[in-house]
Amino acid sequence: MDIATLHIGPYAPRNNVFLAPMAGITDAPFRAAALRLGAGLVVAEMAADRELLEGRHFRRIGAVDEDVAGAVPFMVQLAGHDPALMARAARFARRHGADIIDINMGCPAKMVTGKLSGAALMREPARARAIVRAVIDAAGGAPVTLKTRLGWDDAHRNAGDIALMAADEGVALITIHGRTRQQFYTGRADWRAVGDVVRRLRAAGHAIPVIVNGDVVDAASARAALAQSGAEGVMVGRAATGRPWLPGEIAESLRPGAGIAPLSPARQAVEITRLHEALCTFHGERAGLRRARKHLKAALLHWRERGWLKADEASGLLRRLLRCERAATVRADLRDIAERMRYREAA
Ligand SMILES: Cc1cc2nc3c(=O)[nH]c(=O)nc-3n(C[C@H](O)[C@H](O)[C@H](O)COP(=O)(O)O)c2cc1C
């Protein structure tokens, strides 16, 4: 499979497996972990334009530490419906260190689409174009990217029109989640439909890279998504919750040397302990514990599914760790899990 180096303006991510933006999940500590563990690129949680301009968002998402990120660009996602406000938000983001601005045209949440933002923009192509143009103008030469769905519903699958519009305006990369807005997260992502968009772009002479998103959970699904869509890369969302190493592991299996070798169970437990600590440092113990619970739950369920934790062991840990209000106690338990896994690996 040809997974040639992909460019986003001046940036060439080290591989083509990206971590999806996920509100409440892809904060700075999690993005840092994913990058350290081999993800090609990470995207910060979406910021509503107003929230960003009020200065709240950057404190929350944070930029990933330079030591971890190295040459990896800081990619900030904006959501909004007013071109002028989106332009102001883009300028604000650039002043605060954003290297790439991503426009959210895919969020299905009523809270977002009700304000005519996110996926609702796909129903208003003229407004969508005005936003893309305004953000590109405001970004001052920094790459602007777009994340979208297949359309609003099955009767209105206009991702192809939106992608052509964005490419004409000068967007540097398009990510397409292979579902409509009305599907939210139900059904299966339609990677072949993403392929229709890729073909329309190529037929119109656009070389703009496309990233296929939706239901990529391992190397096999990544390969299938790439083959069925003809996209240049994949974006991994939910499956990476509690598994910051997943994009890096997938990247390695697509192209040896591009990511990281699969982590042993014990090493995974060590990484989750490290993530827990980083989340509590970044958000403070109370908020950090809450943020970390989503990852803990996902990791424990994954370990149980793999048989690395016995069913009763996992249920006991789930009960205890997801309620515990003391970070030190959670981490002591996690260190104990790592120890047990090490012992089992040796045995
Ligand atoms: C909890 C959660 C939060 C999300 N937040 C965002 C977001 O802020 N911006 C965005 O473009 N997509 C967001 N998404 C959508 C994901 O980026 C991705 O498109 C979707 O989950 C499909 O990919 P997956 O099947 O790999 O999870 C979110 C998804 C979830 C589950």
PDB file of N, CA, C and O and ligand atoms in Angstrom, residues 19-26 43-47 77 102-108 147-149 175-179 185 189 213-217 235-241 294, ligand 1:
ATOM      1  N   LEU A  19      -4.352  11.353  15.324  1.00  0.00           N
ATOM      2  CA  LEU A  19      -5.301  11.255  16.441  1.00  0.00           C
ATOM      3  C   LEU A  19      -6.414  12.273  16.202  1.00  0.00           C
ATOM      4  O   LEU A  19      -6.140  13.459  15.963  1.00  0.00           O
ATOM      5  N   ALA A  20      -7.663  11.829  16.263  1.00  0.00           N
ATOM      6  CA  ALA A  20      -8.807  12.717  15.997  1.00  0.00           C
ATOM      7  C   ALA A  20      -9.001  13.717  17.143  1.00  0.00           C
ATOM      8  O   ALA A  20      -8.683  13.406  18.295  1.00  0.00           O
ATOM      9  N   PRO A  21      -9.548  14.884  16.829  1.00  0.00           N
ATOM     10  CA  PRO A  21      -9.927  15.791  17.922  1.00  0.00           C
ATOM     11  C   PRO A  21     -11.133  15.210  18.643  1.00  0.00           C
ATOM     12  O   PRO A  21     -12.081  14.769  17.998  1.00  0.00           O
ATOM     13  N   MET A  22     -11.077  15.175  19.965  1.00  0.00           N
ATOM     14  CA  MET A  22     -12.235  14.687  20.737  1.00  0.00           C
ATOM     15  C   MET A  22     -12.390  15.557  21.977  1.00  0.00           C
ATOM     16  O   MET A  22     -11.510  15.569  22.853  1.00  0.00           O
ATOM     17  N   ALA A  23     -13.510  16.273  22.024  1.00  0.00           N
ATOM     18  CA  ALA A  23     -13.779  17.157  23.151  1.00  0.00           C
ATOM     19  C   ALA A  23     -13.799  16.336  24.436  1.00  0.00           C
ATOM     20  O   ALA A  23     -14.397  15.260  24.480  1.00  0.00           O
ATOM     21  N   GLY A  24     -13.115  16.816  25.443  1.00  0.00           N
ATOM     22  CA  GLY A  24     -13.074  16.120  26.731  1.00  0.00           C
ATOM     23  C   GLY A  24     -12.008  15.034  26.774  1.00  0.00           C
ATOM     24  O   GLY A  24     -11.798  14.409  27.812  1.00  0.00           O
ATOM     25  N   ILE A  25     -11.346  14.796  25.674  1.00  0.00           N
ATOM     26  CA  ILE A  25     -10.366  13.701  25.636  1.00  0.00           C
ATOM     27  C   ILE A  25      -8.990  14.136  25.120  1.00  0.00           C
ATOM     28  O   ILE A  25      -7.973  13.876  25.757  1.00  0.00           O
ATOM     29  N   THR A  26      -8.961  14.810  23.967  1.00  0.00           N
ATOM     30  CA  THR A  26      -7.639  15.109  23.384  1.00  0.00           C
ATOM     31  C   THR A  26      -7.071  16.426  23.907  1.00  0.00           C
ATOM     32  O   THR A  26      -6.790  17.353  23.159  1.00  0.00           O
ATOM     33  N   VAL A  43      -4.794  16.521  17.017  1.00  0.00           N
ATOM     34  CA  VAL A  43      -5.611  17.726  16.873  1.00  0.00           C
ATOM     35  C   VAL A  43      -6.254  18.034  18.225  1.00  0.00           C
ATOM     36  O   VAL A  43      -6.812  17.140  18.867  1.00  0.00           O
ATOM     37  N   ALA A  44      -6.182  19.290  18.623  1.00  0.00           N
ATOM     38  CA  ALA A  44      -6.759  19.671  19.909  1.00  0.00           C
ATOM     39  C   ALA A  44      -8.278  19.626  19.854  1.00  0.00           C
ATOM     40  O   ALA A  44      -8.882  19.639  18.782  1.00  0.00           O
ATOM     41  N   GLU A  45      -8.893  19.580  21.022  1.00  0.00           N
ATOM     42  CA  GLU A  45     -10.361  19.569  21.123  1.00  0.00           C
ATOM     43  C   GLU A  45     -10.929  20.825  20.460  1.00  0.00           C
ATOM     44  O   GLU A  45     -10.309  21.883  20.524  1.00  0.00           O
ATOM     45  N   MET A  46     -12.096  20.680  19.898  1.00  0.00           N
ATOM     46  CA  MET A  46     -12.710  21.822  19.213  1.00  0.00           C
ATOM     47  C   MET A  46     -12.921  23.005  20.165  1.00  0.00           C
ATOM     48  O   MET A  46     -13.214  22.828  21.344  1.00  0.00           O
ATOM     49  N   ALA A  47     -12.753  24.199  19.621  1.00  0.00           N
ATOM     50  CA  ALA A  47     -12.988  25.413  20.398  1.00  0.00           C
ATOM     51  C   ALA A  47     -14.068  26.219  19.705  1.00  0.00           C
ATOM     52  O   ALA A  47     -13.960  26.484  18.503  1.00  0.00           O
ATOM     53  N   GLN A  77      -8.609  23.346  16.441  1.00  0.00           N
ATOM     54  CA  GLN A  77      -9.842  23.262  15.672  1.00  0.00           C
ATOM     55  C   GLN A  77     -10.853  24.312  16.131  1.00  0.00           C
ATOM     56  O   GLN A  77     -11.085  24.471  17.331  1.00  0.00           O
ATOM     57  N   ASP A 102      -7.874  24.087  11.977  1.00  0.00           N
ATOM     58  CA  ASP A 102      -8.827  23.149  11.398  1.00  0.00           C
ATOM     59  C   ASP A 102     -10.241  23.696  11.602  1.00  0.00           C
ATOM     60  O   ASP A 102     -10.563  24.206  12.674  1.00  0.00           O
ATOM     61  N   ILE A 103     -11.058  23.594  10.575  1.00  0.00           N
ATOM     62  CA  ILE A 103     -12.442  24.078  10.684  1.00  0.00           C
ATOM     63  C   ILE A 103     -13.357  22.874  10.899  1.00  0.00           C
ATOM     64  O   ILE A 103     -13.311  21.903  10.141  1.00  0.00           O
ATOM     65  N   ASN A 104     -14.189  22.952  11.934  1.00  0.00           N
ATOM     66  CA  ASN A 104     -15.097  21.850  12.261  1.00  0.00           C
ATOM     67  C   ASN A 104     -16.392  21.977  11.451  1.00  0.00           C
ATOM     68  O   ASN A 104     -17.177  22.891  11.662  1.00  0.00           O
ATOM     69  N   MET A 105     -16.582  21.034  10.523  1.00  0.00           N
ATOM     70  CA  MET A 105     -17.858  20.964   9.786  1.00  0.00           C
ATOM     71  C   MET A 105     -18.467  19.587   9.961  1.00  0.00           C
ATOM     72  O   MET A 105     -19.199  19.101   9.096  1.00  0.00           O
ATOM     73  N   GLY A 106     -18.132  18.950  11.092  1.00  0.00           N
ATOM     74  CA  GLY A 106     -18.609  17.579  11.261  1.00  0.00           C
ATOM     75  C   GLY A 106     -19.310  17.298  12.564  1.00  0.00           C
ATOM     76  O   GLY A 106     -19.972  16.270  12.702  1.00  0.00           O
ATOM     77  N   CYS A 107     -19.184  18.212  13.542  1.00  0.00           N
ATOM     78  CA  CYS A 107     -19.751  17.898  14.858  1.00  0.00           C
ATOM     79  C   CYS A 107     -21.275  17.777  14.753  1.00  0.00           C
ATOM     80  O   CYS A 107     -21.953  18.673  14.259  1.00  0.00           O
ATOM     81  N   PRO A 108     -21.833  16.629  15.213  1.00  0.00           N
ATOM     82  CA  PRO A 108     -23.269  16.403  15.072  1.00  0.00           C
ATOM     83  C   PRO A 108     -24.078  16.884  16.275  1.00  0.00           C
ATOM     84  O   PRO A 108     -25.314  16.890  16.222  1.00  0.00           O
ATOM     85  N   LYS A 147     -12.546  19.503   8.604  1.00  0.00           N
ATOM     86  CA  LYS A 147     -13.011  18.167   9.008  1.00  0.00           C
ATOM     87  C   LYS A 147     -14.525  18.133   8.824  1.00  0.00           C
ATOM     88  O   LYS A 147     -15.242  18.999   9.328  1.00  0.00           O
ATOM     89  N   THR A 148     -14.984  17.137   8.084  1.00  0.00           N
ATOM     90  CA  THR A 148     -16.382  17.127   7.703  1.00  0.00           C
ATOM     91  C   THR A 148     -16.944  15.702   7.750  1.00  0.00           C
ATOM     92  O   THR A 148     -16.217  14.752   8.015  1.00  0.00           O
ATOM     93  N   ARG A 149     -18.231  15.593   7.528  1.00  0.00           N
ATOM     94  CA  ARG A 149     -18.893  14.280   7.412  1.00  0.00           C
ATOM     95  C   ARG A 149     -19.310  14.060   5.965  1.00  0.00           C
ATOM     96  O   ARG A 149     -19.023  14.899   5.108  1.00  0.00           O
ATOM     97  N   THR A 175     -10.335  16.086   6.189  1.00  0.00           N
ATOM     98  CA  THR A 175     -10.625  14.828   6.866  1.00  0.00           C
ATOM     99  C   THR A 175     -12.120  14.565   6.713  1.00  0.00           C
ATOM    100  O   THR A 175     -12.929  15.468   6.962  1.00  0.00           O
ATOM    101  N   ILE A 176     -12.462  13.346   6.332  1.00  0.00           N
ATOM    102  CA  ILE A 176     -13.883  13.029   6.168  1.00  0.00           C
ATOM    103  C   ILE A 176     -14.260  11.842   7.048  1.00  0.00           C
ATOM    104  O   ILE A 176     -13.698  10.748   6.912  1.00  0.00           O
ATOM    105  N   HIS A 177     -15.194  12.103   7.973  1.00  0.00           N
ATOM    106  CA  HIS A 177     -15.768  11.032   8.782  1.00  0.00           C
ATOM    107  C   HIS A 177     -16.865  10.399   7.927  1.00  0.00           C
ATOM    108  O   HIS A 177     -17.805  11.082   7.527  1.00  0.00           O
ATOM    109  N   GLY A 178     -16.753   9.091   7.675  1.00  0.00           N
ATOM    110  CA  GLY A 178     -17.661   8.422   6.743  1.00  0.00           C
ATOM    111  C   GLY A 178     -19.057   8.154   7.266  1.00  0.00           C
ATOM    112  O   GLY A 178     -19.577   7.046   7.112  1.00  0.00           O
ATOM    113  N   ARG A 179     -19.640   9.138   7.914  1.00  0.00           N
ATOM    114  CA  ARG A 179     -21.047   9.044   8.347  1.00  0.00           C
ATOM    115  C   ARG A 179     -21.722  10.371   8.048  1.00  0.00           C
ATOM    116  O   ARG A 179     -21.049  11.397   7.902  1.00  0.00           O
ATOM    117  N   TYR A 185     -23.178   8.536  15.620  1.00  0.00           N
ATOM    118  CA  TYR A 185     -22.105   7.525  15.660  1.00  0.00           C
ATOM    119  C   TYR A 185     -22.663   6.130  15.399  1.00  0.00           C
ATOM    120  O   TYR A 185     -22.012   5.142  15.695  1.00  0.00           O
ATOM    121  N   ALA A 189     -19.034   3.366   9.423  1.00  0.00           N
ATOM    122  CA  ALA A 189     -18.469   4.422   8.581  1.00  0.00           C
ATOM    123  C   ALA A 189     -18.341   3.875   7.160  1.00  0.00           C
ATOM    124  O   ALA A 189     -17.932   2.732   6.967  1.00  0.00           O
ATOM    125  N   ASN A 213     -11.769   8.905   8.095  1.00  0.00           N
ATOM    126  CA  ASN A 213     -12.031   8.779   9.533  1.00  0.00           C
ATOM    127  C   ASN A 213     -13.336   8.008   9.762  1.00  0.00           C
ATOM    128  O   ASN A 213     -14.244   8.071   8.950  1.00  0.00           O
ATOM    129  N   GLY A 214     -13.365   7.331  10.893  1.00  0.00           N
ATOM    130  CA  GLY A 214     -14.557   6.592  11.303  1.00  0.00           C
ATOM    131  C   GLY A 214     -14.290   5.098  11.366  1.00  0.00           C
ATOM    132  O   GLY A 214     -13.976   4.465  10.359  1.00  0.00           O
ATOM    133  N   ASP A 215     -14.398   4.553  12.599  1.00  0.00           N
ATOM    134  CA  ASP A 215     -14.299   3.104  12.821  1.00  0.00           C
ATOM    135  C   ASP A 215     -12.931   2.504  12.514  1.00  0.00           C
ATOM    136  O   ASP A 215     -12.838   1.298  12.267  1.00  0.00           O
ATOM    137  N   VAL A 216     -11.895   3.314  12.499  1.00  0.00           N
ATOM    138  CA  VAL A 216     -10.549   2.740  12.381  1.00  0.00           C
ATOM    139  C   VAL A 216     -10.109   2.389  13.800  1.00  0.00           C
ATOM    140  O   VAL A 216     -10.000   3.268  14.656  1.00  0.00           O
ATOM    141  N   VAL A 217      -9.920   1.084  14.028  1.00  0.00           N
ATOM    142  CA  VAL A 217      -9.653   0.627  15.395  1.00  0.00           C
ATOM    143  C   VAL A 217      -8.374  -0.197  15.511  1.00  0.00           C
ATOM    144  O   VAL A 217      -7.929  -0.494  16.617  1.00  0.00           O
ATOM    145  N   MET A 235      -7.513   8.744  10.414  1.00  0.00           N
ATOM    146  CA  MET A 235      -7.613   9.441  11.696  1.00  0.00           C
ATOM    147  C   MET A 235      -8.341   8.501  12.660  1.00  0.00           C
ATOM    148  O   MET A 235      -9.395   7.955  12.319  1.00  0.00           O
ATOM    149  N   VAL A 236      -7.742   8.344  13.843  1.00  0.00           N
ATOM    150  CA  VAL A 236      -8.284   7.406  14.827  1.00  0.00           C
ATOM    151  C   VAL A 236      -8.880   8.199  15.992  1.00  0.00           C
ATOM    152  O   VAL A 236      -8.195   9.029  16.592  1.00  0.00           O
ATOM    153  N   GLY A 237     -10.145   7.931  16.299  1.00  0.00           N
ATOM    154  CA  GLY A 237     -10.806   8.652  17.389  1.00  0.00           C
ATOM    155  C   GLY A 237     -11.046   7.770  18.593  1.00  0.00           C
ATOM    156  O   GLY A 237     -10.125   7.467  19.367  1.00  0.00           O
ATOM    157  N   ARG A 238     -12.298   7.306  18.727  1.00  0.00           N
ATOM    158  CA  ARG A 238     -12.715   6.633  19.959  1.00  0.00           C
ATOM    159  C   ARG A 238     -11.818   5.474  20.385  1.00  0.00           C
ATOM    160  O   ARG A 238     -11.584   5.291  21.581  1.00  0.00           O
ATOM    161  N   ALA A 239     -11.321   4.719  19.411  1.00  0.00           N
ATOM    162  CA  ALA A 239     -10.523   3.542  19.778  1.00  0.00           C
ATOM    163  C   ALA A 239      -9.233   3.931  20.509  1.00  0.00           C
ATOM    164  O   ALA A 239      -8.625   3.101  21.181  1.00  0.00           O
ATOM    165  N   ALA A 240      -8.830   5.188  20.381  1.00  0.00           N
ATOM    166  CA  ALA A 240      -7.590   5.617  21.050  1.00  0.00           C
ATOM    167  C   ALA A 240      -7.829   6.036  22.498  1.00  0.00           C
ATOM    168  O   ALA A 240      -6.874   6.232  23.251  1.00  0.00           O
ATOM    169  N   THR A 241      -9.092   6.141  22.895  1.00  0.00           N
ATOM    170  CA  THR A 241      -9.378   6.484  24.287  1.00  0.00           C
ATOM    171  C   THR A 241      -8.793   5.379  25.174  1.00  0.00           C
ATOM    172  O   THR A 241      -9.031   4.197  24.927  1.00  0.00           O
ATOM    173  N   LYS A 294     -12.175   8.280  31.903  1.00  0.00           N
ATOM    174  CA  LYS A 294     -12.555   7.756  30.577  1.00  0.00           C
ATOM    175  C   LYS A 294     -11.449   6.846  30.048  1.00  0.00           C
ATOM    176  O   LYS A 294     -11.718   5.813  29.449  1.00  0.00           O
TER     177      LYS A 294
HETATM  178  C1  LIG B   1     -16.253  12.188  22.837  1.00  0.00           C
HETATM  179  C2  LIG B   1     -16.034  12.679  21.436  1.00  0.00           C
HETATM  180  C3  LIG B   1     -15.674  13.991  21.221  1.00  0.00           C
HETATM  181  C4  LIG B   1     -15.476  14.456  19.922  1.00  0.00           C
HETATM  182  N1  LIG B   1     -15.089  15.753  19.734  1.00  0.00           N
HETATM  183  C5  LIG B   1     -14.813  16.196  18.478  1.00  0.00           C
HETATM  184  C6  LIG B   1     -14.297  17.501  18.267  1.00  0.00           C
HETATM  185  O1  LIG B   1     -14.053  18.281  19.200  1.00  0.00           O
HETATM  186  N2  LIG B   1     -14.074  17.876  16.977  1.00  0.00           N
HETATM  187  C7  LIG B   1     -14.302  17.029  15.914  1.00  0.00           C
HETATM  188  O2  LIG B   1     -14.074  17.405  14.761  1.00  0.00           O
HETATM  189  N3  LIG B   1     -14.763  15.788  16.102  1.00  0.00           N
HETATM  190  C8  LIG B   1     -15.001  15.346  17.346  1.00  0.00           C
HETATM  191  N4  LIG B   1     -15.420  14.060  17.533  1.00  0.00           N
HETATM  192  C9  LIG B   1     -15.501  13.152  16.369  1.00  0.00           C
HETATM  193  C10 LIG B   1     -14.181  12.403  16.155  1.00  0.00           C
HETATM  194  O3  LIG B   1     -13.134  13.280  15.852  1.00  0.00           O
HETATM  195  C11 LIG B   1     -14.310  11.373  15.016  1.00  0.00           C
HETATM  196  O4  LIG B   1     -14.643  12.059  13.843  1.00  0.00           O
HETATM  197  C12 LIG B   1     -15.393  10.332  15.278  1.00  0.00           C
HETATM  198  O5  LIG B   1     -15.331   9.868  16.612  1.00  0.00           O
HETATM  199  C13 LIG B   1     -15.256   9.137  14.310  1.00  0.00           C
HETATM  200  O6  LIG B   1     -14.019   8.523  14.438  1.00  0.00           O
HETATM  201  P1  LIG B   1     -13.831   7.167  15.299  1.00  0.00           P
HETATM  202  O7  LIG B   1     -14.802   6.148  14.761  1.00  0.00           O
HETATM  203  O8  LIG B   1     -12.390   6.765  15.082  1.00  0.00           O
HETATM  204  O9  LIG B   1     -14.141   7.498  16.706  1.00  0.00           O
HETATM  205  C14 LIG B   1     -15.643  13.582  18.819  1.00  0.00           C
HETATM  206  C15 LIG B   1     -16.011  12.255  19.049  1.00  0.00           C
HETATM  207  C16 LIG B   1     -16.200  11.786  20.331  1.00  0.00           C
HETATM  208  C17 LIG B   1     -16.567  10.347  20.536  1.00  0.00           C
END
